[in-house]
Coordinates of C-alpha atoms in Angstrom, one line a residue:
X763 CA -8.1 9.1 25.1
X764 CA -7.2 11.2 22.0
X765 CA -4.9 9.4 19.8
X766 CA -0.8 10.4 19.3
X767 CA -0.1 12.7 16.6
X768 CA 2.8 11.3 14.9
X769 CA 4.6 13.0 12.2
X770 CA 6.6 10.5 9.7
X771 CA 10.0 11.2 8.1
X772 CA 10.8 8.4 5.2
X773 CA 8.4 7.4 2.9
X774 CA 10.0 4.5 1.2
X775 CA 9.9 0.7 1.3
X776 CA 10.4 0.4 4.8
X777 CA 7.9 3.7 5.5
X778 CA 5.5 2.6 3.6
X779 CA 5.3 -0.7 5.9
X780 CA 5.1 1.7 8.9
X781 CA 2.7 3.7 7.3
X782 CA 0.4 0.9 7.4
X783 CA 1.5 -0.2 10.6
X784 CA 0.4 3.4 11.9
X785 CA -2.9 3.4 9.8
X786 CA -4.0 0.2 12.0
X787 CA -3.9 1.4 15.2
X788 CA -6.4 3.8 16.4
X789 CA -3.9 5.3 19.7
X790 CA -2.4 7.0 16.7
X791 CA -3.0 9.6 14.3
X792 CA -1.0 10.2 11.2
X793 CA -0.4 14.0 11.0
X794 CA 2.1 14.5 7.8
X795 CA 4.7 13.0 6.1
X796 CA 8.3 14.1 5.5
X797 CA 10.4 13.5 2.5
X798 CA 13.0 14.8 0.1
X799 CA 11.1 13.3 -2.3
X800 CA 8.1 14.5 -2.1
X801 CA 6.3 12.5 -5.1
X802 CA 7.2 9.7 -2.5
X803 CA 5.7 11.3 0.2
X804 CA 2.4 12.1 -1.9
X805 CA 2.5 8.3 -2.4
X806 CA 2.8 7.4 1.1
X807 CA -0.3 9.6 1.6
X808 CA -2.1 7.5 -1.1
X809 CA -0.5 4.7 1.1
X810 CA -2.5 5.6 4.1
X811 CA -5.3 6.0 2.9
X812 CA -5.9 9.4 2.8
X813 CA -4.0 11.8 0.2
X814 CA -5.0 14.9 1.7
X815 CA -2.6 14.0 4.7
X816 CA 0.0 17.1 4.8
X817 CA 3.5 16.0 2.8
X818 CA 6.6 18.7 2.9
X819 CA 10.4 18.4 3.1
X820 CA 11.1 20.3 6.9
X821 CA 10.3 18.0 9.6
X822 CA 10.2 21.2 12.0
X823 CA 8.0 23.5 9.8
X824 CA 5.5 21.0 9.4
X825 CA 5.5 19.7 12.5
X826 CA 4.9 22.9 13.9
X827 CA 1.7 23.4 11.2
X828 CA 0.4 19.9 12.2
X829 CA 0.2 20.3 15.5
X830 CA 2.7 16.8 15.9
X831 CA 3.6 15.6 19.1
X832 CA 5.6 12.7 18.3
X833 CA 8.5 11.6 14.9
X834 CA 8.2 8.3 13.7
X835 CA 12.5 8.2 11.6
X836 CA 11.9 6.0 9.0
X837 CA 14.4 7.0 7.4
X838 CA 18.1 5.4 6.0
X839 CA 20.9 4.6 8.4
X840 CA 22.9 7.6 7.3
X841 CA 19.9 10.1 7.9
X842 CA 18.9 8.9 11.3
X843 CA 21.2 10.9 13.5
X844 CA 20.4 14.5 11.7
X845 CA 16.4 13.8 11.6
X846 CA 16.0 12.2 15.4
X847 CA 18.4 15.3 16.3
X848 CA 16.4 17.8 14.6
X849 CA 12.6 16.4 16.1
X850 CA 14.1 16.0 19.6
X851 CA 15.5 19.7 19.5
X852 CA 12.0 20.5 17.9
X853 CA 11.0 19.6 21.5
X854 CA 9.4 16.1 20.1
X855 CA 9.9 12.4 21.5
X856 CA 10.9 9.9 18.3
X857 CA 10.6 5.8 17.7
X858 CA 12.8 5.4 15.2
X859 CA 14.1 2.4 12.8
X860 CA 17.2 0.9 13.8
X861 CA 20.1 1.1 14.3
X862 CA 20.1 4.5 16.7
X863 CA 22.6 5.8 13.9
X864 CA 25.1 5.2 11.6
X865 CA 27.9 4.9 14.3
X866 CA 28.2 4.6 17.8
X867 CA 29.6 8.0 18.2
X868 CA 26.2 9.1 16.7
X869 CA 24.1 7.5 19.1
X870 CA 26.4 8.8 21.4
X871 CA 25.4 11.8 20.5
X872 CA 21.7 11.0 20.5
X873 CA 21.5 9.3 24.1
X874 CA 23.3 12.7 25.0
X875 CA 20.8 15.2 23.0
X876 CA 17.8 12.9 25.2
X877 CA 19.5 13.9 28.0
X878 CA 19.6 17.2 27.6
X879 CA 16.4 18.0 26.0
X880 CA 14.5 15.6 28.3
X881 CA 12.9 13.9 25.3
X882 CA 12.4 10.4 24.9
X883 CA 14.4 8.8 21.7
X884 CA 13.1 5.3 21.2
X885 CA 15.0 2.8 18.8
X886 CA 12.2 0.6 17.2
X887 CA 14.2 -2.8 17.2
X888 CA 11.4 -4.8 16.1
X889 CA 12.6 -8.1 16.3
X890 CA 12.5 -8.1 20.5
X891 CA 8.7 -7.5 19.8
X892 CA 8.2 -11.6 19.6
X893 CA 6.0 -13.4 21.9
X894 CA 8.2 -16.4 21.1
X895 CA 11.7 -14.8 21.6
X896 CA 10.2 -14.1 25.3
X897 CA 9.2 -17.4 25.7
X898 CA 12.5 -18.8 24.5
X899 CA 14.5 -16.5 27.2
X900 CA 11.4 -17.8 29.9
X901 CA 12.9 -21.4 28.7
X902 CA 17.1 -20.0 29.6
X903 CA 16.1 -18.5 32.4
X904 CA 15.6 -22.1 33.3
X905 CA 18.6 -23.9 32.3
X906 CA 20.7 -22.3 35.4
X907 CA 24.1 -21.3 35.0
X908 CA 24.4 -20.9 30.9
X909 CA 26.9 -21.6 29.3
X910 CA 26.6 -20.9 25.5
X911 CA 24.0 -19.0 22.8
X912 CA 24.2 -19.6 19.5
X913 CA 22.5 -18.4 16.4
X914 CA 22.7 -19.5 12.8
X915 CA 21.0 -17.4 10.2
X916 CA 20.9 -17.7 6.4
X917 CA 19.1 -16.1 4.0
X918 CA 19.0 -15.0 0.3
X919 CA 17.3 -11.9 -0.2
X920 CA 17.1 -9.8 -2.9
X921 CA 16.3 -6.1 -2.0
X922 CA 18.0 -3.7 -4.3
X923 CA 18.6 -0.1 -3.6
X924 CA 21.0 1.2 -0.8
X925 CA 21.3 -2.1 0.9
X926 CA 23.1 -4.1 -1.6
X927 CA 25.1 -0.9 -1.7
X928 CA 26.3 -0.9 1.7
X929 CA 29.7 -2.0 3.2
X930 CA 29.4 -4.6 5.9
X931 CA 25.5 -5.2 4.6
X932 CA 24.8 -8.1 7.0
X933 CA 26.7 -7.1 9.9
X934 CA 25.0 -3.4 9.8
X935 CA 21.7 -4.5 8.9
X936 CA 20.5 -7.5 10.2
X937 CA 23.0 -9.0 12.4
X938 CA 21.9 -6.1 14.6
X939 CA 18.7 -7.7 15.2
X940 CA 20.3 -11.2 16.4
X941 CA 22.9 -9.2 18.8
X942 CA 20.1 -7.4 20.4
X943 CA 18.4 -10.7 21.0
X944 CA 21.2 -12.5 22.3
X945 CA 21.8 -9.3 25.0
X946 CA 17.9 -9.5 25.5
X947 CA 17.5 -13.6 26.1
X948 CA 21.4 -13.7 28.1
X949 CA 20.3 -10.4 30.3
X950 CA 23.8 -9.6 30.0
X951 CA 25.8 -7.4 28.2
X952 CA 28.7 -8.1 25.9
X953 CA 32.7 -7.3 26.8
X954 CA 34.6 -8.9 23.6
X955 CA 34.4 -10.0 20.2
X956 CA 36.5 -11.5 17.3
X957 CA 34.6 -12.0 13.7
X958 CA 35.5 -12.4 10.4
X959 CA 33.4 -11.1 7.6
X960 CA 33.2 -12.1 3.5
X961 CA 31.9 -11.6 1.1
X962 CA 30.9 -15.1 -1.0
X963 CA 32.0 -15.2 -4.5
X964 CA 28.4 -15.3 -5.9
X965 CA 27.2 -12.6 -3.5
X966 CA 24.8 -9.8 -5.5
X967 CA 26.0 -7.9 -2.4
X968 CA 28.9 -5.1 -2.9
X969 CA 29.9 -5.4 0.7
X970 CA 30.8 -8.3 3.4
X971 CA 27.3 -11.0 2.8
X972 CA 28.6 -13.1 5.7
X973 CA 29.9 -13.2 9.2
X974 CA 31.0 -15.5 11.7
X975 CA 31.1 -14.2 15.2
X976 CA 32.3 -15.1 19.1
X977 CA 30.7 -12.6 21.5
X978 CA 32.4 -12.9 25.4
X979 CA 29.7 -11.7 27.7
X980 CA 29.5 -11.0 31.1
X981 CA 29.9 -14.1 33.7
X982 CA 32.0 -15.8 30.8
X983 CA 29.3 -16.9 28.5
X984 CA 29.9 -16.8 24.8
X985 CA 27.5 -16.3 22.3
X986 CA 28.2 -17.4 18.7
X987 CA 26.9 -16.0 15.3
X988 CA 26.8 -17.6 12.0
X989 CA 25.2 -15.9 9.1
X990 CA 25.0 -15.3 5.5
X991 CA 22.6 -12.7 3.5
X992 CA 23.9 -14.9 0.4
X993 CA 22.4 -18.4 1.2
X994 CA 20.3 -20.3 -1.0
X995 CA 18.1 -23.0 0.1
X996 CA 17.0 -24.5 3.4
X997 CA 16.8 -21.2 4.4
X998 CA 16.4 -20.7 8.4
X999 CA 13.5 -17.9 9.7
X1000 CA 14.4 -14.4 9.5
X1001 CA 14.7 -14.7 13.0
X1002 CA 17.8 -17.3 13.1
X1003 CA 18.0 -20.6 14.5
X1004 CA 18.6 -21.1 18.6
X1005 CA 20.2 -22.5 20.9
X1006 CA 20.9 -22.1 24.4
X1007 CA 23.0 -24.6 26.6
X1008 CA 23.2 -24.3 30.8
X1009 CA 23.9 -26.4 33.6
X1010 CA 20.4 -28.1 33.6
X1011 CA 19.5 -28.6 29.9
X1012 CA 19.4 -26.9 26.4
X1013 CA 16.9 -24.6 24.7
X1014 CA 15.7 -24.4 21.7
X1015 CA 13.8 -22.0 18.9
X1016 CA 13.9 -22.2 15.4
X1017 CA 13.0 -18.3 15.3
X1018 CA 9.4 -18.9 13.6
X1019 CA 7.6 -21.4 16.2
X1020 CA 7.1 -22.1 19.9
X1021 CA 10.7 -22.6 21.7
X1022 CA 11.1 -25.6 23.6
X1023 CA 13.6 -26.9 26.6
X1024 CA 14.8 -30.2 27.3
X1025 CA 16.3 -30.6 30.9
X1026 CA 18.1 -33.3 30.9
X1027 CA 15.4 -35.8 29.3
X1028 CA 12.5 -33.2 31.0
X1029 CA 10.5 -30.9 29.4
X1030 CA 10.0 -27.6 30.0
X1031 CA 7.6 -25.5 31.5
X1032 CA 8.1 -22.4 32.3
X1033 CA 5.7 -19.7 33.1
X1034 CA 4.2 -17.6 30.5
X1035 CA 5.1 -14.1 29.8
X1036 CA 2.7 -10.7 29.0
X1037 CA 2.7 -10.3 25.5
X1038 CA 4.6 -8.1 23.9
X1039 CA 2.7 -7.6 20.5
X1040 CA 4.4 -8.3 17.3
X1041 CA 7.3 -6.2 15.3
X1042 CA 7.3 -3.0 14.3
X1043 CA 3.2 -2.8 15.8
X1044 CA 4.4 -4.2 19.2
X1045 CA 7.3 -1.1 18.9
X1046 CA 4.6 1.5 18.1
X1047 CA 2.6 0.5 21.2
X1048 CA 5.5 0.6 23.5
X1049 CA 6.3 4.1 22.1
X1050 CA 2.9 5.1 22.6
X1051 CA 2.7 3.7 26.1
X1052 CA 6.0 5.4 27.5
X1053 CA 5.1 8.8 26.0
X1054 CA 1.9 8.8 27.9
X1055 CA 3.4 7.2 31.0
X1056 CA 6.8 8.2 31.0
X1057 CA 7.9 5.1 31.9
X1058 CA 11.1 3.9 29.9
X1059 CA 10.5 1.5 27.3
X1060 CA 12.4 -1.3 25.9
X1061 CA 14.7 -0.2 23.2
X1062 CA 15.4 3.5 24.9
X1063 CA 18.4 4.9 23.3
X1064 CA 20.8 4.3 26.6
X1065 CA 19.4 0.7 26.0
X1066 CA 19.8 0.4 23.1
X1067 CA 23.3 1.2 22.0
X1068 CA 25.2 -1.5 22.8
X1069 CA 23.6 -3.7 20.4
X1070 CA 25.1 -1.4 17.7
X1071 CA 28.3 -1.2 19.7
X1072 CA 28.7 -4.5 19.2
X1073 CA 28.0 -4.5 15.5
X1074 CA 31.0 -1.8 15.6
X1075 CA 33.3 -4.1 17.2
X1076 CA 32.8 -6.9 15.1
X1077 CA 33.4 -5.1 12.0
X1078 CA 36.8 -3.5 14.2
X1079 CA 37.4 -7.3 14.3
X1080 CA 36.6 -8.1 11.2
X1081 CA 39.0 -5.3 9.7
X1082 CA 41.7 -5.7 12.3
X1083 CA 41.7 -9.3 12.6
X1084 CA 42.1 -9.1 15.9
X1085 CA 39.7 -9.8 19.3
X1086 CA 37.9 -6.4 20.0
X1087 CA 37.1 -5.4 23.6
X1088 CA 33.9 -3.6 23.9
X1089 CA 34.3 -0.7 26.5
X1090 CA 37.5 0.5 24.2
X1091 CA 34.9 0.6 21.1
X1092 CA 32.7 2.7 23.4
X1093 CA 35.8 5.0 25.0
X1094 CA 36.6 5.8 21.4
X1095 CA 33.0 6.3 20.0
X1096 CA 32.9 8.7 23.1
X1097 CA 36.0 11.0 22.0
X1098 CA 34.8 11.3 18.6
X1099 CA 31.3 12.3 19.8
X1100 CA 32.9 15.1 22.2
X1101 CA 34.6 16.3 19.1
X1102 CA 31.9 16.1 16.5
X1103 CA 29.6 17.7 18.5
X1104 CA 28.1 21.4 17.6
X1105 CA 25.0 21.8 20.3
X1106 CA 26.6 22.9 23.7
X1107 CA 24.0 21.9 26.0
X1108 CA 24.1 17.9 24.0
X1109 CA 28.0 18.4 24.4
X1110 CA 27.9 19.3 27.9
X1111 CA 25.8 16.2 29.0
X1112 CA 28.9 13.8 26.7
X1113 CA 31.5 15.3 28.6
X1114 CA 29.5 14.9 32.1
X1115 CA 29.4 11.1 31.9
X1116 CA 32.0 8.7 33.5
X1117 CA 32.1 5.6 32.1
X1118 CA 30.3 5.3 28.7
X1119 CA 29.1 1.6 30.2
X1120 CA 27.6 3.2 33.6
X1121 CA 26.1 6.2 31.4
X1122 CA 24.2 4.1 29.6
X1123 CA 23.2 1.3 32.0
X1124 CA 21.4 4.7 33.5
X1125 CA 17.3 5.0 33.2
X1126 CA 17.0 8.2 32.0
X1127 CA 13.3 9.6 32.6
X1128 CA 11.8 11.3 29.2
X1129 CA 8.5 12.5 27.6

């Protein structure tokens, strides 16, 4: 089978880790990269391994001189909704880094332009790609009626650039990645929140370096965040701490080695799970696999969504002080989409959906 030709917008830090990520895998063929910048994009060739790989600054124009059949958006938060509109209106399927877009009522949008263009939009959010976050939810789904998830997370980082720029920096950028989790391992979605943000005095951070969040989800389980981008010693994995209490026992996983279960003074055992491969590769191979199969994949826009719905409503919380219901954050992201919205065909497929909950609980086939 002849390998994907994928077409890469973003050439920085976090493109140049795809870059290699794509260079590794032989079901895919890098075609040309896109960037503003397009010294940076001469460098990601280099990257590669092979400067002679087309660069250019139009995703369209030189996806249509490549011959590319698929985006990789590698690109900042702010520029993900323009470039993943732009390829899937080129007629081209996209993986892209999370989140789906700066705001809900931008993924809105983009779960709408899938729709209607029949294109498959794919958010990479590479953390679900974890052999042992699968076993850990093999280990709930064997603790009967749950009761509580929890995750603690600390970190110190240093990064620099438009990160330590943003506003609500942990909430927007990582905690993401935990809140996607928690819907994965709970197989539930999430109908409240109330959280309260800050930023620690000795944070290099300009916005909000830590959060503390209670999550209602559906069946009345609560899942509880605790982290901090600002933390200094006995730091936890970049994947969080766990734990998971039900009826029969608790589970464990300290986010970097094999989870365990204790049912009430038993071990256990649950059956194994297919492997799912490993970050940002396991995401590529998905992508891959659904555009050949048309199957949907994990992380499919519609899917994918809530997870930065509920980064929304904890920073509504956050602002408001006040508990934020879910389906209200999604209502309004809705309106604003409907009235933002400039392509008639992406506008007519906002305005045909019912609830904004239902819409996206929908498999939606796409190539």
């Amino acid at each position: 089978m002849t390998a994907l030709r994928v077409l890469q917008v973003g050439a920085g830090g976090m493109g140049r880790a795809w870059l290699s990520t794509v260079a590794a895998d032989p079901d895919v063929e890098l075609v040309g990269i896109v960037d503003l910048d397009l010294d940076a994009a001469r460098a990601g060739a280099e990257h590669a391994g092979d400067p002679s790989i087309p660069v250019g600054t139009d995703l369209t124009v030189l996806a249509a001189e490549t011959g590319a059949q698929a985006v990789l958006d590698i690109t900042v938060p702010v520029a993900h909704h323009p470039v993943t509109l732009q390829a899937l209106h080129a007629g081209l399927p996209v993986l892209g880094e999370k989140p789906a877009a700066q705001t809900v009522a931008e993924a809105l949008s983009l779960a709408a332009a899938a729709e209607a263009t029949g294109k498959l939009f794919m958010v990479s959010q590479s953390r679900r790609y974890n052999d042992q976050l699968v076993a850990f939810r093999q280990h709930v789904r064997g603790l009967g009626a749950i009761g509580g998830l929890g995750t603690r997370f600390a970190k110190a980082p240093h990064f620099g650039g438009f990160r330590e720029q943003m506003d609500d920096v942990l909430l927007l950028d990582m905690a993401i990645h935990a809140f996607d989790s928690a819907r994965y391992v709970l197989e539930r979605d999430p109908v409240s929140v109330y959280c309260e943000s800050w930023n620690p005095s000795w944070s290099w951070y300009r916005g909000d370096a830590a959060a503390a969040a209670v999550f209602a989800f559906e069946d009345d389980v609560r899942y509880v965040y605790d982290g901090s981008w600002c933390a200094p010693g006995a730091e936890t994995s970049w994947n969080g701490d766990w734990r998971a209490s039900g009826a029969a026992g608790t589970a464990l996983w300290d986010g970097d080695h094999d989870p365990s279960s204790d049912l009430d003074g038993t071990a256990g055992a649950p059956s194994a799970a297919a492997s799912v491969g490993h970050e940002i590769a396991g995401a590529l191979t998905s992508f891959v696999h659904a555009v050949r199969s048309g199957e949907t994949p994990d992380g499919e826009v519609h899917g994918n969504v809530m997870s930065l719905a509920m980064v929304e409503a904890a920073i509504a919380s956050t602002r408001t002080g006040q508990r934020i219901v879910i389906d209200e954050v999604l209502q309004r992201a809705h309106a604003e989409a409907l009235a933002a919205e400039r392509h008639d065909a992406v506008r007519d497929r906002l305005a045909a959906w019912g609830s904004v909950r239902s819409a996206l609980s929908a498999s939606v086939p796409t190539s």
